[in-house]
mmCIF file with all atom_site columns, C-alpha atoms in Angstrom:
data_model
loop_
_atom_site.group_PDB
_atom_site.id
_atom_site.type_symbol
_atom_site.label_atom_id
_atom_site.label_alt_id
_atom_site.label_comp_id
_atom_site.label_asym_id
_atom_site.label_entity_id
_atom_site.label_seq_id
_atom_site.pdbx_PDB_ins_code
_atom_site.Cartn_x
_atom_site.Cartn_y
_atom_site.Cartn_z
_atom_site.occupancy
_atom_site.B_iso_or_equiv
_atom_site.pdbx_formal_charge
_atom_site.auth_seq_id
_atom_site.auth_comp_id
_atom_site.auth_asym_id
_atom_site.auth_atom_id
_atom_site.pdbx_PDB_model_num
ATOM 1   C CA . VAL Y 1 1   ? -19.288 58.174 -76.058 1.00 39.00 ? 698 VAL Y CA 1
ATOM 2   C CA . LYS Y 1 2   ? -16.786 58.854 -78.760 1.00 38.00 ? 699 LYS Y CA 1
ATOM 3   C CA . PRO Y 1 3   ? -17.940 60.693 -81.896 1.00 39.00 ? 700 PRO Y CA 1
ATOM 4   C CA . ARG Y 1 4   ? -17.551 58.849 -85.154 1.00 42.00 ? 701 ARG Y CA 1
ATOM 5   C CA . GLY Y 1 5   ? -17.175 59.907 -88.747 1.00 40.00 ? 702 GLY Y CA 1
ATOM 6   C CA . GLU Y 1 6   ? -18.990 63.044 -89.908 1.00 37.00 ? 703 GLU Y CA 1
ATOM 7   C CA . CYS Y 1 7   ? -20.287 63.739 -86.389 1.00 37.00 ? 704 CYS Y CA 1
ATOM 8   C CA . GLU Y 1 8   ? -16.787 64.081 -84.957 1.00 35.00 ? 705 GLU Y CA 1
ATOM 9   C CA . ARG Y 1 9   ? -16.262 67.765 -85.649 1.00 33.00 ? 706 ARG Y CA 1
ATOM 10  C CA . PHE Y 1 10  ? -19.721 68.677 -84.379 1.00 33.00 ? 707 PHE Y CA 1
ATOM 11  C CA . CYS Y 1 11  ? -19.938 66.315 -81.410 1.00 33.00 ? 708 CYS Y CA 1
ATOM 12  C CA . SER Y 1 12  ? -16.536 67.405 -80.115 1.00 31.00 ? 709 SER Y CA 1
ATOM 13  C CA . MET Y 1 13  ? -17.639 71.021 -79.623 1.00 31.00 ? 710 MET Y CA 1
ATOM 14  C CA . LYS Y 1 14  ? -18.378 72.126 -76.144 1.00 34.00 ? 711 LYS Y CA 1
ATOM 15  C CA . VAL Y 1 15  ? -22.121 72.296 -75.657 1.00 39.00 ? 712 VAL Y CA 1
ATOM 16  C CA . GLY Y 1 16  ? -23.468 75.514 -74.143 1.00 44.00 ? 713 GLY Y CA 1
ATOM 17  C CA . ILE Y 1 17  ? -26.890 76.091 -72.664 1.00 45.00 ? 714 ILE Y CA 1
ATOM 18  C CA . SER Y 1 18  ? -28.909 79.248 -72.435 1.00 50.00 ? 715 SER Y CA 1
ATOM 19  C CA . ARG Y 1 19  ? -28.955 81.298 -69.245 1.00 53.00 ? 716 ARG Y CA 1
ATOM 20  C CA . ARG Y 1 20  ? -32.696 80.786 -68.760 1.00 55.00 ? 717 ARG Y CA 1
ATOM 21  C CA . LEU Y 1 21  ? -32.424 77.015 -69.143 1.00 54.00 ? 718 LEU Y CA 1
ATOM 22  C CA . ALA Y 1 22  ? -29.416 76.872 -66.828 1.00 55.00 ? 719 ALA Y CA 1
ATOM 23  C CA . GLU Y 1 23  ? -31.215 78.911 -64.161 1.00 58.00 ? 720 GLU Y CA 1
ATOM 24  C CA . LEU Y 1 24  ? -34.251 76.632 -64.365 1.00 56.00 ? 721 LEU Y CA 1
ATOM 25  C CA . MET Y 1 25  ? -32.371 73.336 -64.360 1.00 55.00 ? 722 MET Y CA 1
ATOM 26  C CA . LEU Y 1 26  ? -29.112 73.733 -62.514 1.00 56.00 ? 723 LEU Y CA 1
ATOM 27  C CA . PRO Y 1 27  ? -28.169 74.819 -59.012 1.00 60.00 ? 724 PRO Y CA 1
ATOM 28  C CA . SER Y 1 28  ? -26.591 78.298 -59.078 1.00 62.00 ? 725 SER Y CA 1
ATOM 29  C CA . SER Y 1 29  ? -23.333 76.871 -57.756 1.00 59.00 ? 726 SER Y CA 1
ATOM 30  C CA . TRP Y 1 30  ? -22.948 74.908 -60.995 1.00 56.00 ? 727 TRP Y CA 1
ATOM 31  C CA . ILE Y 1 31  ? -23.115 77.976 -63.211 1.00 55.00 ? 728 ILE Y CA 1
ATOM 32  C CA . GLU Y 1 32  ? -19.752 79.589 -63.812 1.00 54.00 ? 729 GLU Y CA 1
ATOM 33  C CA . GLN Y 1 33  ? -19.987 83.191 -64.949 1.00 56.00 ? 730 GLN Y CA 1
ATOM 34  C CA . ASP Y 1 34  ? -17.086 85.169 -66.308 1.00 52.00 ? 731 ASP Y CA 1
ATOM 35  C CA . ASN Y 1 35  ? -17.971 88.882 -66.189 1.00 55.00 ? 732 ASN Y CA 1
ATOM 36  C CA . SER Y 1 36  ? -14.497 90.274 -66.740 1.00 55.00 ? 733 SER Y CA 1
ATOM 37  C CA . SER Y 1 37  ? -14.177 92.999 -69.376 1.00 57.00 ? 734 SER Y CA 1
ATOM 38  C CA . MET Y 1 38  ? -17.710 92.604 -70.830 1.00 60.00 ? 735 MET Y CA 1
ATOM 39  C CA . ASP Y 1 39  ? -19.938 95.430 -71.899 1.00 59.00 ? 736 ASP Y CA 1
ATOM 40  C CA . ASP Y 1 40  ? -23.730 95.227 -71.322 1.00 57.00 ? 737 ASP Y CA 1
ATOM 41  C CA . GLN Y 1 41  ? -24.453 93.538 -74.631 1.00 53.00 ? 738 GLN Y CA 1
ATOM 42  C CA . GLN Y 1 42  ? -21.698 90.993 -74.198 1.00 54.00 ? 739 GLN Y CA 1
ATOM 43  C CA . GLN Y 1 43  ? -22.902 90.427 -70.629 1.00 51.00 ? 740 GLN Y CA 1
ATOM 44  C CA . ARG Y 1 44  ? -26.348 89.473 -71.893 1.00 48.00 ? 741 ARG Y CA 1
ATOM 45  C CA . ARG Y 1 45  ? -24.871 87.111 -74.464 1.00 49.00 ? 742 ARG Y CA 1
ATOM 46  C CA . ARG Y 1 46  ? -22.317 85.484 -72.191 1.00 49.00 ? 743 ARG Y CA 1
ATOM 47  C CA . ASN Y 1 47  ? -21.898 81.757 -72.245 1.00 47.00 ? 744 ASN Y CA 1
ATOM 48  C CA . LEU Y 1 48  ? -22.491 79.674 -69.189 1.00 47.00 ? 745 LEU Y CA 1
ATOM 49  C CA . SER Y 1 49  ? -20.573 76.542 -68.483 1.00 49.00 ? 746 SER Y CA 1
ATOM 50  C CA . VAL Y 1 50  ? -21.265 73.720 -66.135 1.00 46.00 ? 747 VAL Y CA 1
ATOM 51  C CA . VAL Y 1 51  ? -18.772 73.459 -63.297 1.00 57.00 ? 748 VAL Y CA 1
ATOM 52  C CA . GLY Y 1 52  ? -19.824 69.933 -62.483 1.00 70.00 ? 749 GLY Y CA 1
ATOM 53  C CA . GLY Y 1 53  ? -21.975 67.693 -60.341 1.00 82.00 ? 750 GLY Y CA 1
ATOM 54  C CA . LYS Y 1 54  ? -25.003 65.511 -60.617 1.00 86.00 ? 751 LYS Y CA 1
ATOM 55  C CA . LEU Y 1 55  ? -28.244 66.545 -62.285 1.00 87.00 ? 752 LEU Y CA 1
ATOM 56  C CA . VAL Y 1 56  ? -31.268 64.524 -61.277 1.00 89.00 ? 753 VAL Y CA 1
ATOM 57  C CA . ASN Y 1 57  ? -33.705 64.279 -64.168 1.00 90.00 ? 754 ASN Y CA 1
ATOM 58  C CA . LEU Y 1 58  ? -37.337 63.130 -64.167 1.00 92.00 ? 755 LEU Y CA 1
ATOM 59  C CA . VAL Y 1 59  ? -38.521 61.478 -67.371 1.00 93.00 ? 756 VAL Y CA 1
ATOM 60  C CA . ILE Y 1 60  ? -42.314 61.328 -67.791 1.00 93.00 ? 757 ILE Y CA 1
ATOM 61  C CA . PRO Y 1 61  ? -43.272 59.476 -70.977 1.00 94.00 ? 758 PRO Y CA 1
ATOM 62  C CA . ILE Y 1 62  ? -46.599 60.876 -72.152 1.00 93.00 ? 759 ILE Y CA 1
ATOM 63  C CA . ARG Y 1 63  ? -49.063 59.667 -74.752 1.00 95.00 ? 760 ARG Y CA 1
ATOM 64  C CA . PHE Y 1 64  ? -52.161 61.285 -76.058 1.00 94.00 ? 761 PHE Y CA 1
ATOM 65  C CA . ALA Y 1 65  ? -55.664 59.880 -75.462 1.00 96.00 ? 762 ALA Y CA 1
ATOM 66  C CA . ASP Y 1 66  ? -55.964 58.871 -79.117 1.00 96.00 ? 763 ASP Y CA 1
ATOM 67  C CA . HIS Y 1 67  ? -52.688 56.885 -78.836 1.00 94.00 ? 764 HIS Y CA 1
ATOM 68  C CA . ALA Y 1 68  ? -53.760 54.785 -75.836 1.00 89.00 ? 765 ALA Y CA 1
ATOM 69  C CA . SER Y 1 69  ? -54.082 51.606 -77.904 1.00 92.00 ? 766 SER Y CA 1
ATOM 70  C CA . ARG Y 1 70  ? -50.628 51.957 -79.473 1.00 93.00 ? 767 ARG Y CA 1
ATOM 71  C CA . LYS Y 1 71  ? -47.813 49.752 -78.301 1.00 94.00 ? 768 LYS Y CA 1
ATOM 72  C CA . MET Y 1 72  ? -45.409 51.959 -76.321 1.00 94.00 ? 769 MET Y CA 1
ATOM 73  C CA . ILE Y 1 73  ? -41.683 51.581 -75.671 1.00 94.00 ? 770 ILE Y CA 1
ATOM 74  C CA . PRO Y 1 74  ? -41.246 49.732 -72.367 1.00 96.00 ? 771 PRO Y CA 1
ATOM 75  C CA . LYS Y 1 75  ? -40.279 51.910 -69.410 1.00 96.00 ? 772 LYS Y CA 1
ATOM 76  C CA . GLU Y 1 76  ? -37.177 49.710 -68.952 1.00 97.00 ? 773 GLU Y CA 1
ATOM 77  C CA . ASP Y 1 77  ? -35.987 50.517 -72.484 1.00 96.00 ? 774 ASP Y CA 1
ATOM 78  C CA . ILE Y 1 78  ? -36.438 54.239 -71.905 1.00 96.00 ? 775 ILE Y CA 1
ATOM 79  C CA . ASP Y 1 79  ? -34.370 53.858 -68.741 1.00 96.00 ? 776 ASP Y CA 1
ATOM 80  C CA . ILE Y 1 80  ? -31.603 52.246 -70.804 1.00 96.00 ? 777 ILE Y CA 1
ATOM 81  C CA . LEU Y 1 81  ? -31.726 55.098 -73.374 1.00 95.00 ? 778 LEU Y CA 1
ATOM 82  C CA . PHE Y 1 82  ? -31.273 57.670 -70.587 1.00 95.00 ? 779 PHE Y CA 1
ATOM 83  C CA . ASN Y 1 83  ? -29.026 55.906 -68.038 1.00 96.00 ? 780 ASN Y CA 1
ATOM 84  C CA . ALA Y 1 84  ? -26.938 53.120 -69.548 1.00 95.00 ? 781 ALA Y CA 1
ATOM 85  C CA . VAL Y 1 85  ? -23.264 53.693 -68.881 1.00 95.00 ? 782 VAL Y CA 1
ATOM 86  C CA . ASN Y 1 86  ? -21.343 53.148 -72.148 1.00 93.00 ? 783 ASN Y CA 1
ATOM 87  C CA . GLY Y 1 87  ? -24.608 52.721 -74.004 1.00 91.00 ? 784 GLY Y CA 1
ATOM 88  C CA . HIS Y 1 88  ? -26.386 49.495 -74.858 1.00 93.00 ? 785 HIS Y CA 1
ATOM 89  C CA . LYS Y 1 89  ? -25.474 47.206 -77.775 1.00 93.00 ? 786 LYS Y CA 1
ATOM 90  C CA . LYS Y 1 90  ? -28.988 47.209 -79.254 1.00 94.00 ? 787 LYS Y CA 1
ATOM 91  C CA . LEU Y 1 91  ? -30.876 50.219 -77.816 1.00 93.00 ? 788 LEU Y CA 1
ATOM 92  C CA . ALA Y 1 92  ? -28.138 52.843 -77.498 1.00 92.00 ? 789 ALA Y CA 1
ATOM 93  C CA . PRO Y 1 93  ? -25.100 51.710 -79.501 1.00 92.00 ? 790 PRO Y CA 1
ATOM 94  C CA . THR Y 1 94  ? -23.545 55.213 -79.567 1.00 91.00 ? 791 THR Y CA 1
ATOM 95  C CA . GLY Y 1 95  ? -24.296 55.943 -75.932 1.00 93.00 ? 792 GLY Y CA 1
ATOM 96  C CA . SER Y 1 96  ? -27.122 56.978 -73.620 1.00 94.00 ? 793 SER Y CA 1
ATOM 97  C CA . ILE Y 1 97  ? -28.242 60.519 -72.730 1.00 93.00 ? 794 ILE Y CA 1
ATOM 98  C CA . ARG Y 1 98  ? -26.098 60.146 -69.583 1.00 94.00 ? 795 ARG Y CA 1
ATOM 99  C CA . ASP Y 1 99  ? -23.088 59.255 -71.724 1.00 93.00 ? 796 ASP Y CA 1
ATOM 100 C CA . VAL Y 1 100 ? -23.617 62.218 -74.066 1.00 92.00 ? 797 VAL Y CA 1
ATOM 101 C CA . PHE Y 1 101 ? -23.716 64.745 -71.255 1.00 89.00 ? 798 PHE Y CA 1
ATOM 102 C CA . ALA Y 1 102 ? -20.759 63.141 -69.474 1.00 90.00 ? 799 ALA Y CA 1
ATOM 103 C CA . TYR Y 1 103 ? -18.736 63.222 -72.679 1.00 90.00 ? 800 TYR Y CA 1
ATOM 104 C CA . SER Y 1 104 ? -19.757 66.772 -73.576 1.00 86.00 ? 801 SER Y CA 1
ATOM 105 C CA . SER Y 1 105 ? -18.894 68.053 -70.126 1.00 85.00 ? 802 SER Y CA 1
ATOM 106 C CA . TYR Y 1 106 ? -15.572 66.186 -70.017 1.00 85.00 ? 803 TYR Y CA 1
ATOM 107 C CA . GLY Y 1 107 ? -16.915 63.963 -67.252 1.00 87.00 ? 804 GLY Y CA 1
ATOM 108 C CA . LYS Y 1 108 ? -18.005 66.886 -65.030 1.00 86.00 ? 805 LYS Y CA 1
ATOM 109 C CA . LEU Y 1 109 ? -21.809 66.507 -65.382 1.00 88.00 ? 806 LEU Y CA 1
ATOM 110 C CA . ILE Y 1 110 ? -23.544 63.253 -64.543 1.00 90.00 ? 807 ILE Y CA 1
ATOM 111 C CA . ILE Y 1 111 ? -27.226 62.999 -65.304 1.00 91.00 ? 808 ILE Y CA 1
ATOM 112 C CA . GLU Y 1 112 ? -29.250 60.474 -63.346 1.00 92.00 ? 809 GLU Y CA 1
ATOM 113 C CA . SER Y 1 113 ? -32.712 60.034 -64.819 1.00 94.00 ? 810 SER Y CA 1
ATOM 114 C CA . THR Y 1 114 ? -35.691 58.510 -63.090 1.00 95.00 ? 811 THR Y CA 1
ATOM 115 C CA . VAL Y 1 115 ? -38.170 57.123 -65.619 1.00 95.00 ? 812 VAL Y CA 1
ATOM 116 C CA . VAL Y 1 116 ? -41.774 56.794 -64.431 1.00 95.00 ? 813 VAL Y CA 1
ATOM 117 C CA . ASP Y 1 117 ? -44.621 54.845 -66.057 1.00 95.00 ? 814 ASP Y CA 1
ATOM 118 C CA . TRP Y 1 118 ? -46.346 56.149 -69.175 1.00 95.00 ? 815 TRP Y CA 1
ATOM 119 C CA . ILE Y 1 119 ? -48.962 58.841 -68.508 1.00 95.00 ? 816 ILE Y CA 1
ATOM 120 C CA . THR Y 1 120 ? -51.971 58.995 -70.807 1.00 95.00 ? 817 THR Y CA 1
ATOM 121 C CA . LEU Y 1 121 ? -53.260 62.536 -71.233 1.00 95.00 ? 818 LEU Y CA 1
ATOM 122 C CA . SER Y 1 122 ? -56.985 63.236 -71.318 1.00 96.00 ? 819 SER Y CA 1
ATOM 123 C CA . ASN Y 1 123 ? -57.109 64.762 -74.836 1.00 94.00 ? 820 ASN Y CA 1
ATOM 124 C CA . THR Y 1 124 ? -55.950 63.938 -78.358 1.00 94.00 ? 821 THR Y CA 1
ATOM 125 C CA . GLU Y 1 125 ? -52.685 64.783 -80.105 1.00 92.00 ? 822 GLU Y CA 1
ATOM 126 C CA . SER Y 1 126 ? -54.378 67.398 -82.297 1.00 91.00 ? 823 SER Y CA 1
ATOM 127 C CA . PHE Y 1 127 ? -55.842 69.088 -79.227 1.00 93.00 ? 824 PHE Y CA 1
ATOM 128 C CA . TYR Y 1 128 ? -52.429 69.493 -77.574 1.00 89.00 ? 825 TYR Y CA 1
ATOM 129 C CA . ALA Y 1 129 ? -50.764 70.489 -80.858 1.00 88.00 ? 826 ALA Y CA 1
ATOM 130 C CA . GLY Y 1 130 ? -53.289 73.296 -81.134 1.00 84.00 ? 827 GLY Y CA 1
ATOM 131 C CA . GLY Y 1 131 ? -52.524 73.753 -84.804 1.00 81.00 ? 828 GLY Y CA 1
ATOM 132 C CA . LYS Y 1 132 ? -49.107 75.079 -83.813 1.00 79.00 ? 829 LYS Y CA 1
ATOM 133 C CA . SER Y 1 133 ? -47.043 71.879 -83.664 1.00 78.00 ? 830 SER Y CA 1
ATOM 134 C CA . GLY Y 1 134 ? -47.299 71.818 -79.880 1.00 70.00 ? 831 GLY Y CA 1
ATOM 135 C CA . LEU Y 1 135 ? -46.239 75.425 -79.366 1.00 76.00 ? 832 LEU Y CA 1
ATOM 136 C CA . SER Y 1 136 ? -49.570 76.264 -77.817 1.00 78.00 ? 833 SER Y CA 1
ATOM 137 C CA . ASN Y 1 137 ? -50.950 76.793 -74.330 1.00 84.00 ? 834 ASN Y CA 1
ATOM 138 C CA . ALA Y 1 138 ? -52.767 73.466 -74.672 1.00 86.00 ? 835 ALA Y CA 1
ATOM 139 C CA . PHE Y 1 139 ? -49.465 71.576 -74.761 1.00 85.00 ? 836 PHE Y CA 1
ATOM 140 C CA . SER Y 1 140 ? -48.303 73.356 -71.621 1.00 85.00 ? 837 SER Y CA 1
ATOM 141 C CA . ALA Y 1 141 ? -51.583 72.324 -69.990 1.00 88.00 ? 838 ALA Y CA 1
ATOM 142 C CA . GLY Y 1 142 ? -50.869 68.721 -71.066 1.00 89.00 ? 839 GLY Y CA 1
ATOM 143 C CA . LEU Y 1 143 ? -47.466 68.841 -69.407 1.00 87.00 ? 840 LEU Y CA 1
ATOM 144 C CA . LYS Y 1 144 ? -49.051 70.159 -66.237 1.00 89.00 ? 841 LYS Y CA 1
ATOM 145 C CA . GLU Y 1 145 ? -51.653 67.385 -66.374 1.00 92.00 ? 842 GLU Y CA 1
ATOM 146 C CA . ALA Y 1 146 ? -48.917 64.748 -66.707 1.00 91.00 ? 843 ALA Y CA 1
ATOM 147 C CA . LEU Y 1 147 ? -47.056 66.197 -63.716 1.00 89.00 ? 844 LEU Y CA 1
ATOM 148 C CA . GLU Y 1 148 ? -50.206 66.111 -61.577 1.00 90.00 ? 845 GLU Y CA 1
ATOM 149 C CA . LYS Y 1 149 ? -51.017 62.447 -62.317 1.00 85.00 ? 846 LYS Y CA 1
#
């Protein structure tokens, strides 16, 4: 994936991830930590970088109970959006998720996503949003429900 036009200066920057996210998602051997000459505050703010490897990703498309009659994106199209190498002419013309991470990590991180069938949750969109745009305990419960199905 090569950045184009206005995006070039932003897309070319090295993408960092938070310590907490890295610890949850990546094996510890992938996290490179440079502790040299840092005080405590700098230590807490330090950047982590991916050393390299393969990240296996599970994609669970979810829909709310009140969306069950809506036409959903086919699982195969979601797979293309996540996994197509060098994108897809129609669905991912600027590259897939895999391409973006490979490009941003200078080819060191390869993401392989497994896309499962759509999961319909037992409650409505407004229930899971909880009046907080999804930043509620109800949404977390919905994610847990999807994982258990």
